[in-house]
């Protein structure tokens, strides 16, 4: 699955680079209209993006930059202001592109710049889909709703698990899953894995299990005493009727409890449409 994910990321990056080549060229002829950011000597400027930064282009070698965090670009002059006359900075997120005109600055200018909607242009590339921020917003809207039904359920080792709801929007599937610990032992989560597997597994069968990695997980909760609930988001999937999607929750212990919740393809097909 890692190779597939890397291939997908490389394909998306090629699309972004191709799209940027079209967008950047006209802007270079209209630098005077770009938002201006001043770079003071011996100080670092941080650009803060509302979503992970996918691409950065700096039109001069006088600047050094890196991404200390997924959504933060750090810039600094390599030498002194004497050699720096100005530059154009291009930043692309998952769904936007922003450009700035960088000019020599002076002490006292702001050292942090938030990339605001006024600076952005939409980067609508077919196949990339929703951004992480959009997936998070949609998932938060789901988690505040009270579960209204149980699509699937399981009980094992004093743990009751259930698939509360399945939603879909575009090419995405949202699984609302919760667990209830009916014992007095805290459940320390070792792993949460999803696999497409045969409905009936026998020792004689040549079983082929395919692991599926979520595109987004709302919470990274390490343990729970009594209750656990999370939203898992997947790209659109399909599997035959003799297969099942297994949500496997495992505990951090030598003989830890493993709880497996089975989700049928019919459950996916019966998903409710999530309003955008």
PDB file of C-alpha atoms in Angstrom:
ATOM      1  CA  UNK A   1       0.000   0.000   0.000  1.00  0.00           C
ATOM      2  CA  UNK A   2       2.916   2.380   0.673  1.00  0.00           C
ATOM      3  CA  UNK A   3       4.069   2.073  -2.929  1.00  0.00           C
ATOM      4  CA  UNK A   4       0.560   2.876  -4.137  1.00  0.00           C
ATOM      5  CA  UNK A   5       0.396   5.903  -1.837  1.00  0.00           C
ATOM      6  CA  UNK A   6       3.781   7.136  -3.072  1.00  0.00           C
ATOM      7  CA  UNK A   7       2.703   6.676  -6.697  1.00  0.00           C
ATOM      8  CA  UNK A   8      -0.496   8.623  -5.990  1.00  0.00           C
ATOM      9  CA  UNK A   9       1.479  11.448  -4.336  1.00  0.00           C
ATOM     10  CA  UNK A  10       3.937  11.598  -7.245  1.00  0.00           C
ATOM     11  CA  UNK A  11       1.084  11.754  -9.752  1.00  0.00           C
ATOM     12  CA  UNK A  12      -0.609  14.539  -7.786  1.00  0.00           C
ATOM     13  CA  UNK A  13       2.676  16.450  -7.547  1.00  0.00           C
ATOM     14  CA  UNK A  14       3.155  16.237 -11.320  1.00  0.00           C
ATOM     15  CA  UNK A  15      -0.343  17.632 -11.790  1.00  0.00           C
ATOM     16  CA  UNK A  16       0.404  20.466  -9.373  1.00  0.00           C
ATOM     17  CA  UNK A  17       3.689  21.323 -11.085  1.00  0.00           C
ATOM     18  CA  UNK A  18       2.038  21.346 -14.503  1.00  0.00           C
ATOM     19  CA  UNK A  19      -0.754  23.559 -13.233  1.00  0.00           C
ATOM     20  CA  UNK A  20       1.718  25.902 -11.543  1.00  0.00           C
ATOM     21  CA  UNK A  21       3.696  26.409 -14.744  1.00  0.00           C
ATOM     22  CA  UNK A  22       0.548  27.854 -16.305  1.00  0.00           C
ATOM     23  CA  UNK A  23      -0.269  30.020 -13.293  1.00  0.00           C
ATOM     24  CA  UNK A  24       3.179  31.320 -12.420  1.00  0.00           C
ATOM     25  CA  UNK A  25       4.202  32.676 -15.817  1.00  0.00           C
ATOM     26  CA  UNK A  26       1.585  35.474 -16.062  1.00  0.00           C
ATOM     27  CA  UNK A  27       2.183  36.472 -12.455  1.00  0.00           C
ATOM     28  CA  UNK A  28       5.861  37.092 -13.085  1.00  0.00           C
ATOM     29  CA  UNK A  29       4.829  39.896 -15.421  1.00  0.00           C
ATOM     30  CA  UNK A  30       2.536  41.399 -12.782  1.00  0.00           C
ATOM     31  CA  UNK A  31       4.782  41.426  -9.722  1.00  0.00           C
ATOM     32  CA  UNK A  32       3.657  44.908  -8.733  1.00  0.00           C
ATOM     33  CA  UNK A  33       0.170  43.542  -8.042  1.00  0.00           C
ATOM     34  CA  UNK A  34       1.366  40.801  -5.685  1.00  0.00           C
ATOM     35  CA  UNK A  35       1.128  41.173  -1.877  1.00  0.00           C
ATOM     36  CA  UNK A  36       4.430  42.478  -0.528  1.00  0.00           C
ATOM     37  CA  UNK A  37       6.365  40.859   2.298  1.00  0.00           C
ATOM     38  CA  UNK A  38       9.521  42.528   3.641  1.00  0.00           C
ATOM     39  CA  UNK A  39      12.524  40.437   4.643  1.00  0.00           C
ATOM     40  CA  UNK A  40      14.688  42.049   7.337  1.00  0.00           C
ATOM     41  CA  UNK A  41      18.343  41.188   7.723  1.00  0.00           C
ATOM     42  CA  UNK A  42      19.234  38.478  10.289  1.00  0.00           C
ATOM     43  CA  UNK A  43      15.569  37.623  10.938  1.00  0.00           C
ATOM     44  CA  UNK A  44      13.424  34.676   9.869  1.00  0.00           C
ATOM     45  CA  UNK A  45       9.997  35.066   8.271  1.00  0.00           C
ATOM     46  CA  UNK A  46       7.398  32.330   8.761  1.00  0.00           C
ATOM     47  CA  UNK A  47       4.531  31.794   6.312  1.00  0.00           C
ATOM     48  CA  UNK A  48       1.668  29.915   7.980  1.00  0.00           C
ATOM     49  CA  UNK A  49      -0.686  28.004   5.689  1.00  0.00           C
ATOM     50  CA  UNK A  50      -4.210  26.827   6.616  1.00  0.00           C
ATOM     51  CA  UNK A  51      -3.418  23.443   5.019  1.00  0.00           C
ATOM     52  CA  UNK A  52      -0.284  21.352   4.309  1.00  0.00           C
ATOM     53  CA  UNK A  53       2.121  22.985   1.855  1.00  0.00           C
ATOM     54  CA  UNK A  54       2.705  20.872  -1.260  1.00  0.00           C
ATOM     55  CA  UNK A  55       5.077  23.044  -3.281  1.00  0.00           C
ATOM     56  CA  UNK A  56       7.323  26.118  -2.870  1.00  0.00           C
ATOM     57  CA  UNK A  57       9.227  28.112  -5.493  1.00  0.00           C
ATOM     58  CA  UNK A  58      11.688  30.916  -4.670  1.00  0.00           C
ATOM     59  CA  UNK A  59      12.957  32.891  -7.656  1.00  0.00           C
ATOM     60  CA  UNK A  60      16.371  33.726  -6.188  1.00  0.00           C
ATOM     61  CA  UNK A  61      19.316  31.947  -4.579  1.00  0.00           C
ATOM     62  CA  UNK A  62      19.675  34.756  -2.040  1.00  0.00           C
ATOM     63  CA  UNK A  63      17.085  33.104   0.201  1.00  0.00           C
ATOM     64  CA  UNK A  64      17.128  29.884   2.191  1.00  0.00           C
ATOM     65  CA  UNK A  65      13.876  28.153   3.054  1.00  0.00           C
ATOM     66  CA  UNK A  66      12.523  24.956   4.570  1.00  0.00           C
ATOM     67  CA  UNK A  67       9.327  23.401   5.946  1.00  0.00           C
ATOM     68  CA  UNK A  68       9.786  22.788   9.697  1.00  0.00           C
ATOM     69  CA  UNK A  69       6.092  21.829   9.839  1.00  0.00           C
ATOM     70  CA  UNK A  70       3.709  20.653   7.122  1.00  0.00           C
ATOM     71  CA  UNK A  71       1.931  24.005   7.057  1.00  0.00           C
ATOM     72  CA  UNK A  72       4.831  26.368   7.873  1.00  0.00           C
ATOM     73  CA  UNK A  73       7.417  27.780   5.441  1.00  0.00           C
ATOM     74  CA  UNK A  74      10.516  29.339   7.003  1.00  0.00           C
ATOM     75  CA  UNK A  75      12.546  31.912   4.995  1.00  0.00           C
ATOM     76  CA  UNK A  76      15.764  33.761   5.699  1.00  0.00           C
ATOM     77  CA  UNK A  77      18.328  35.785   3.737  1.00  0.00           C
ATOM     78  CA  UNK A  78      21.514  33.814   3.067  1.00  0.00           C
ATOM     79  CA  UNK A  79      23.831  36.825   3.310  1.00  0.00           C
ATOM     80  CA  UNK A  80      23.105  40.528   3.626  1.00  0.00           C
ATOM     81  CA  UNK A  81      20.557  42.924   2.166  1.00  0.00           C
ATOM     82  CA  UNK A  82      23.270  44.325  -0.104  1.00  0.00           C
ATOM     83  CA  UNK A  83      22.894  41.459  -2.562  1.00  0.00           C
ATOM     84  CA  UNK A  84      19.127  40.977  -2.246  1.00  0.00           C
ATOM     85  CA  UNK A  85      17.001  43.135  -4.545  1.00  0.00           C
ATOM     86  CA  UNK A  86      13.726  41.238  -4.442  1.00  0.00           C
ATOM     87  CA  UNK A  87      12.082  37.967  -5.363  1.00  0.00           C
ATOM     88  CA  UNK A  88       8.788  36.241  -6.096  1.00  0.00           C
ATOM     89  CA  UNK A  89       7.639  33.505  -3.730  1.00  0.00           C
ATOM     90  CA  UNK A  90       5.092  30.879  -4.797  1.00  0.00           C
ATOM     91  CA  UNK A  91       3.357  28.632  -2.261  1.00  0.00           C
ATOM     92  CA  UNK A  92       0.877  25.902  -3.204  1.00  0.00           C
ATOM     93  CA  UNK A  93      -1.317  24.022  -0.764  1.00  0.00           C
ATOM     94  CA  UNK A  94      -3.675  21.178  -1.502  1.00  0.00           C
ATOM     95  CA  UNK A  95      -6.371  23.458  -2.889  1.00  0.00           C
ATOM     96  CA  UNK A  96      -4.771  26.893  -3.372  1.00  0.00           C
ATOM     97  CA  UNK A  97      -1.832  28.806  -4.806  1.00  0.00           C
ATOM     98  CA  UNK A  98      -0.491  32.074  -3.336  1.00  0.00           C
ATOM     99  CA  UNK A  99       2.278  34.374  -4.574  1.00  0.00           C
ATOM    100  CA  UNK A 100       4.147  37.168  -2.812  1.00  0.00           C
ATOM    101  CA  UNK A 101       6.631  39.835  -3.801  1.00  0.00           C
ATOM    102  CA  UNK A 102       9.572  39.717  -1.389  1.00  0.00           C
ATOM    103  CA  UNK A 103      11.490  42.942  -0.844  1.00  0.00           C
ATOM    104  CA  UNK A 104      14.397  44.035   1.410  1.00  0.00           C
ATOM    105  CA  UNK A 105      13.041  44.888   4.836  1.00  0.00           C
ATOM    106  CA  UNK A 106      13.998  46.622   8.015  1.00  0.00           C
ATOM    107  CA  UNK A 107      13.859  45.773  11.746  1.00  0.00           C
ATOM    108  CA  UNK A 108      10.391  45.881  13.221  1.00  0.00           C
ATOM    109  CA  UNK A 109       8.437  44.321  10.341  1.00  0.00           C
ATOM    110  CA  UNK A 110       6.204  41.309  11.194  1.00  0.00           C
ATOM    111  CA  UNK A 111       8.103  38.025  11.193  1.00  0.00           C
ATOM    112  CA  UNK A 112       4.980  35.916  10.686  1.00  0.00           C
ATOM    113  CA  UNK A 113       2.658  35.995   7.678  1.00  0.00           C
ATOM    114  CA  UNK A 114      -0.613  34.067   7.606  1.00  0.00           C
ATOM    115  CA  UNK A 115      -1.679  32.971   4.140  1.00  0.00           C
ATOM    116  CA  UNK A 116      -5.171  34.450   4.062  1.00  0.00           C
ATOM    117  CA  UNK A 117      -8.017  33.827   1.564  1.00  0.00           C
ATOM    118  CA  UNK A 118      -7.351  37.191  -0.113  1.00  0.00           C
ATOM    119  CA  UNK A 119      -3.879  35.932  -1.088  1.00  0.00           C
ATOM    120  CA  UNK A 120      -5.141  32.635  -2.529  1.00  0.00           C
ATOM    121  CA  UNK A 121      -6.306  31.454  -5.889  1.00  0.00           C
ATOM    122  CA  UNK A 122      -8.097  28.096  -6.137  1.00  0.00           C
ATOM    123  CA  UNK A 123      -5.975  25.190  -7.283  1.00  0.00           C
ATOM    124  CA  UNK A 124      -8.686  22.947  -8.691  1.00  0.00           C
ATOM    125  CA  UNK A 125      -6.925  19.873 -10.022  1.00  0.00           C
ATOM    126  CA  UNK A 126      -9.064  16.908 -10.997  1.00  0.00           C
ATOM    127  CA  UNK A 127      -8.219  13.782  -9.010  1.00  0.00           C
ATOM    128  CA  UNK A 128      -6.735  15.431  -5.917  1.00  0.00           C
ATOM    129  CA  UNK A 129     -10.093  15.707  -4.137  1.00  0.00           C
ATOM    130  CA  UNK A 130     -10.767  17.239  -0.748  1.00  0.00           C
ATOM    131  CA  UNK A 131      -8.013  18.815   1.329  1.00  0.00           C
ATOM    132  CA  UNK A 132      -7.113  17.597   4.820  1.00  0.00           C
ATOM    133  CA  UNK A 133      -8.768  20.703   6.278  1.00  0.00           C
ATOM    134  CA  UNK A 134     -11.989  19.940   4.414  1.00  0.00           C
ATOM    135  CA  UNK A 135     -11.954  16.317   5.560  1.00  0.00           C
ATOM    136  CA  UNK A 136     -11.375  17.472   9.131  1.00  0.00           C
ATOM    137  CA  UNK A 137     -14.239  19.962   8.994  1.00  0.00           C
ATOM    138  CA  UNK A 138     -16.656  17.374   7.605  1.00  0.00           C
ATOM    139  CA  UNK A 139     -15.547  14.794  10.189  1.00  0.00           C
ATOM    140  CA  UNK A 140     -16.009  17.246  13.072  1.00  0.00           C
ATOM    141  CA  UNK A 141     -19.545  17.929  11.868  1.00  0.00           C
ATOM    142  CA  UNK A 142     -20.240  14.194  12.032  1.00  0.00           C
ATOM    143  CA  UNK A 143     -18.685  13.547  15.437  1.00  0.00           C
ATOM    144  CA  UNK A 144     -20.903  16.120  17.165  1.00  0.00           C
ATOM    145  CA  UNK A 145     -23.997  14.296  15.969  1.00  0.00           C
ATOM    146  CA  UNK A 146     -25.496  11.638  18.198  1.00  0.00           C
ATOM    147  CA  UNK A 147     -25.318   8.172  16.594  1.00  0.00           C
ATOM    148  CA  UNK A 148     -28.833   7.356  15.401  1.00  0.00           C
ATOM    149  CA  UNK A 149     -28.417   3.709  14.460  1.00  0.00           C
ATOM    150  CA  UNK A 150     -26.123   0.690  14.525  1.00  0.00           C
ATOM    151  CA  UNK A 151     -25.151  -0.527  11.083  1.00  0.00           C
ATOM    152  CA  UNK A 152     -22.890  -3.316  12.391  1.00  0.00           C
ATOM    153  CA  UNK A 153     -21.874  -4.387  15.898  1.00  0.00           C
ATOM    154  CA  UNK A 154     -19.532  -6.760  17.681  1.00  0.00           C
ATOM    155  CA  UNK A 155     -18.797  -7.870  21.279  1.00  0.00           C
ATOM    156  CA  UNK A 156     -15.549  -9.415  22.521  1.00  0.00           C
ATOM    157  CA  UNK A 157     -13.499  -9.369  25.735  1.00  0.00           C
ATOM    158  CA  UNK A 158     -15.871  -6.917  27.410  1.00  0.00           C
ATOM    159  CA  UNK A 159     -15.619  -4.464  24.474  1.00  0.00           C
ATOM    160  CA  UNK A 160     -18.708  -3.576  22.434  1.00  0.00           C
ATOM    161  CA  UNK A 161     -17.967  -2.057  19.031  1.00  0.00           C
ATOM    162  CA  UNK A 162     -20.322  -0.661  16.444  1.00  0.00           C
ATOM    163  CA  UNK A 163     -20.417   1.022  13.072  1.00  0.00           C
ATOM    164  CA  UNK A 164     -22.721   3.951  13.754  1.00  0.00           C
ATOM    165  CA  UNK A 165     -23.073   5.326  10.271  1.00  0.00           C
ATOM    166  CA  UNK A 166     -21.608   5.363   6.771  1.00  0.00           C
ATOM    167  CA  UNK A 167     -21.559   8.599   4.782  1.00  0.00           C
ATOM    168  CA  UNK A 168     -20.285   9.479   1.356  1.00  0.00           C
ATOM    169  CA  UNK A 169     -19.416  12.664  -0.493  1.00  0.00           C
ATOM    170  CA  UNK A 170     -17.782  12.690  -3.919  1.00  0.00           C
ATOM    171  CA  UNK A 171     -15.108   9.999  -3.954  1.00  0.00           C
ATOM    172  CA  UNK A 172     -14.910   9.733  -0.159  1.00  0.00           C
ATOM    173  CA  UNK A 173     -16.434   7.344   2.384  1.00  0.00           C
ATOM    174  CA  UNK A 174     -16.756   8.331   6.056  1.00  0.00           C
ATOM    175  CA  UNK A 175     -17.031   5.569   8.676  1.00  0.00           C
ATOM    176  CA  UNK A 176     -18.354   6.567  12.106  1.00  0.00           C
ATOM    177  CA  UNK A 177     -17.102   3.868  14.521  1.00  0.00           C
ATOM    178  CA  UNK A 178     -17.356   3.684  18.308  1.00  0.00           C
ATOM    179  CA  UNK A 179     -16.448   1.296  21.134  1.00  0.00           C
ATOM    180  CA  UNK A 180     -17.666   0.852  24.702  1.00  0.00           C
ATOM    181  CA  UNK A 181     -15.416  -0.703  27.353  1.00  0.00           C
ATOM    182  CA  UNK A 182     -17.592  -2.621  29.824  1.00  0.00           C
ATOM    183  CA  UNK A 183     -14.637  -3.753  31.937  1.00  0.00           C
ATOM    184  CA  UNK A 184     -12.607  -1.890  34.545  1.00  0.00           C
ATOM    185  CA  UNK A 185      -9.394  -2.283  32.521  1.00  0.00           C
ATOM    186  CA  UNK A 186      -8.310   0.689  30.431  1.00  0.00           C
ATOM    187  CA  UNK A 187      -7.844  -0.171  26.755  1.00  0.00           C
ATOM    188  CA  UNK A 188      -4.463   1.010  25.426  1.00  0.00           C
ATOM    189  CA  UNK A 189      -4.667   1.140  21.645  1.00  0.00           C
ATOM    190  CA  UNK A 190      -1.779  -0.526  19.835  1.00  0.00           C
ATOM    191  CA  UNK A 191      -3.165  -0.269  16.327  1.00  0.00           C
ATOM    192  CA  UNK A 192      -6.300   0.274  14.278  1.00  0.00           C
ATOM    193  CA  UNK A 193      -6.159  -1.490  10.909  1.00  0.00           C
ATOM    194  CA  UNK A 194      -8.590  -1.981   8.052  1.00  0.00           C
ATOM    195  CA  UNK A 195      -8.421  -5.032   5.790  1.00  0.00           C
ATOM    196  CA  UNK A 196     -10.491  -6.399   2.945  1.00  0.00           C
ATOM    197  CA  UNK A 197     -10.735 -10.116   3.709  1.00  0.00           C
ATOM    198  CA  UNK A 198     -12.772 -13.211   2.899  1.00  0.00           C
ATOM    199  CA  UNK A 199     -16.032 -13.472   4.820  1.00  0.00           C
ATOM    200  CA  UNK A 200     -15.185 -17.019   5.867  1.00  0.00           C
ATOM    201  CA  UNK A 201     -11.546 -17.824   6.476  1.00  0.00           C
ATOM    202  CA  UNK A 202     -10.496 -21.459   6.710  1.00  0.00           C
ATOM    203  CA  UNK A 203      -7.066 -22.967   7.226  1.00  0.00           C
ATOM    204  CA  UNK A 204      -7.260 -24.691   3.849  1.00  0.00           C
ATOM    205  CA  UNK A 205      -8.253 -21.516   2.005  1.00  0.00           C
ATOM    206  CA  UNK A 206      -5.703 -19.421   0.161  1.00  0.00           C
ATOM    207  CA  UNK A 207      -6.805 -16.228   1.860  1.00  0.00           C
ATOM    208  CA  UNK A 208      -5.561 -12.932   0.444  1.00  0.00           C
ATOM    209  CA  UNK A 209      -5.955 -10.049   2.868  1.00  0.00           C
ATOM    210  CA  UNK A 210      -5.571  -6.504   1.507  1.00  0.00           C
ATOM    211  CA  UNK A 211      -4.867  -3.720   3.987  1.00  0.00           C
ATOM    212  CA  UNK A 212      -6.463  -0.320   3.303  1.00  0.00           C
ATOM    213  CA  UNK A 213      -5.085   2.877   4.796  1.00  0.00           C
ATOM    214  CA  UNK A 214      -7.503   5.723   5.629  1.00  0.00           C
ATOM    215  CA  UNK A 215      -7.031   9.017   3.832  1.00  0.00           C
ATOM    216  CA  UNK A 216      -7.836  10.809   7.091  1.00  0.00           C
ATOM    217  CA  UNK A 217      -8.442   9.921  10.753  1.00  0.00           C
ATOM    218  CA  UNK A 218     -10.057  12.552  12.954  1.00  0.00           C
ATOM    219  CA  UNK A 219      -8.540  11.663  16.361  1.00  0.00           C
ATOM    220  CA  UNK A 220      -5.262  10.034  17.363  1.00  0.00           C
ATOM    221  CA  UNK A 221      -6.466   8.736  20.715  1.00  0.00           C
ATOM    222  CA  UNK A 222      -3.929   6.431  22.439  1.00  0.00           C
ATOM    223  CA  UNK A 223      -6.312   4.840  24.976  1.00  0.00           C
ATOM    224  CA  UNK A 224      -9.815   4.893  26.418  1.00  0.00           C
ATOM    225  CA  UNK A 225     -11.265   3.903  29.777  1.00  0.00           C
ATOM    226  CA  UNK A 226     -14.938   3.614  28.879  1.00  0.00           C
ATOM    227  CA  UNK A 227     -15.715   4.995  25.431  1.00  0.00           C
ATOM    228  CA  UNK A 228     -14.049   5.675  22.095  1.00  0.00           C
ATOM    229  CA  UNK A 229     -15.434   7.182  18.908  1.00  0.00           C
ATOM    230  CA  UNK A 230     -13.688   8.240  15.720  1.00  0.00           C
ATOM    231  CA  UNK A 231     -14.252   9.101  12.070  1.00  0.00           C
ATOM    232  CA  UNK A 232     -12.228   7.262   9.410  1.00  0.00           C
ATOM    233  CA  UNK A 233     -12.204   8.560   5.837  1.00  0.00           C
ATOM    234  CA  UNK A 234     -11.396   6.414   2.807  1.00  0.00           C
ATOM    235  CA  UNK A 235     -11.249   6.994  -0.912  1.00  0.00           C
ATOM    236  CA  UNK A 236     -14.056   5.261  -2.777  1.00  0.00           C
ATOM    237  CA  UNK A 237     -13.626   1.490  -2.577  1.00  0.00           C
ATOM    238  CA  UNK A 238     -15.302  -1.625  -3.911  1.00  0.00           C
ATOM    239  CA  UNK A 239     -14.913  -5.320  -3.135  1.00  0.00           C
ATOM    240  CA  UNK A 240     -16.896  -8.465  -4.080  1.00  0.00           C
ATOM    241  CA  UNK A 241     -19.751  -9.883  -2.031  1.00  0.00           C
ATOM    242  CA  UNK A 242     -17.642 -12.746  -0.693  1.00  0.00           C
ATOM    243  CA  UNK A 243     -15.303 -10.200   0.926  1.00  0.00           C
ATOM    244  CA  UNK A 244     -15.732  -8.003   3.980  1.00  0.00           C
ATOM    245  CA  UNK A 245     -13.991  -4.898   5.326  1.00  0.00           C
ATOM    246  CA  UNK A 246     -12.592  -5.718   8.764  1.00  0.00           C
ATOM    247  CA  UNK A 247     -11.915  -2.899  11.237  1.00  0.00           C
ATOM    248  CA  UNK A 248      -9.405  -4.439  13.644  1.00  0.00           C
ATOM    249  CA  UNK A 249      -8.752  -2.740  16.990  1.00  0.00           C
ATOM    250  CA  UNK A 250      -5.802  -4.217  18.912  1.00  0.00           C
ATOM    251  CA  UNK A 251      -4.529  -3.606  22.432  1.00  0.00           C
ATOM    252  CA  UNK A 252      -0.996  -2.818  23.674  1.00  0.00           C
ATOM    253  CA  UNK A 253      -0.279  -5.966  25.649  1.00  0.00           C
ATOM    254  CA  UNK A 254       1.398  -9.321  25.103  1.00  0.00           C
ATOM    255  CA  UNK A 255      -1.991 -11.031  25.147  1.00  0.00           C
ATOM    256  CA  UNK A 256      -4.000  -7.923  24.358  1.00  0.00           C
ATOM    257  CA  UNK A 257      -7.622  -7.884  23.354  1.00  0.00           C
ATOM    258  CA  UNK A 258      -8.358  -7.727  19.618  1.00  0.00           C
ATOM    259  CA  UNK A 259     -11.819  -6.636  18.511  1.00  0.00           C
ATOM    260  CA  UNK A 260     -12.801  -7.039  14.848  1.00  0.00           C
ATOM    261  CA  UNK A 261     -15.804  -5.260  13.388  1.00  0.00           C
ATOM    262  CA  UNK A 262     -16.989  -6.578  10.011  1.00  0.00           C
ATOM    263  CA  UNK A 263     -18.385  -4.115   7.461  1.00  0.00           C
ATOM    264  CA  UNK A 264     -20.111  -5.488   4.364  1.00  0.00           C
ATOM    265  CA  UNK A 265     -20.036  -3.948   0.913  1.00  0.00           C
ATOM    266  CA  UNK A 266     -23.792  -3.469   1.200  1.00  0.00           C
ATOM    267  CA  UNK A 267     -23.138  -1.205   4.202  1.00  0.00           C
ATOM    268  CA  UNK A 268     -20.956   0.930   1.925  1.00  0.00           C
ATOM    269  CA  UNK A 269     -23.559   0.957  -0.836  1.00  0.00           C
ATOM    270  CA  UNK A 270     -26.230   2.070   1.658  1.00  0.00           C
ATOM    271  CA  UNK A 271     -24.174   5.103   2.714  1.00  0.00           C
ATOM    272  CA  UNK A 272     -26.024   8.366   3.243  1.00  0.00           C
ATOM    273  CA  UNK A 273     -24.944  11.413   1.236  1.00  0.00           C
ATOM    274  CA  UNK A 274     -23.075  13.937   3.335  1.00  0.00           C
ATOM    275  CA  UNK A 275     -24.026  17.542   2.589  1.00  0.00           C
ATOM    276  CA  UNK A 276     -21.002  19.647   1.675  1.00  0.00           C
TER     277      UNK A 276
END
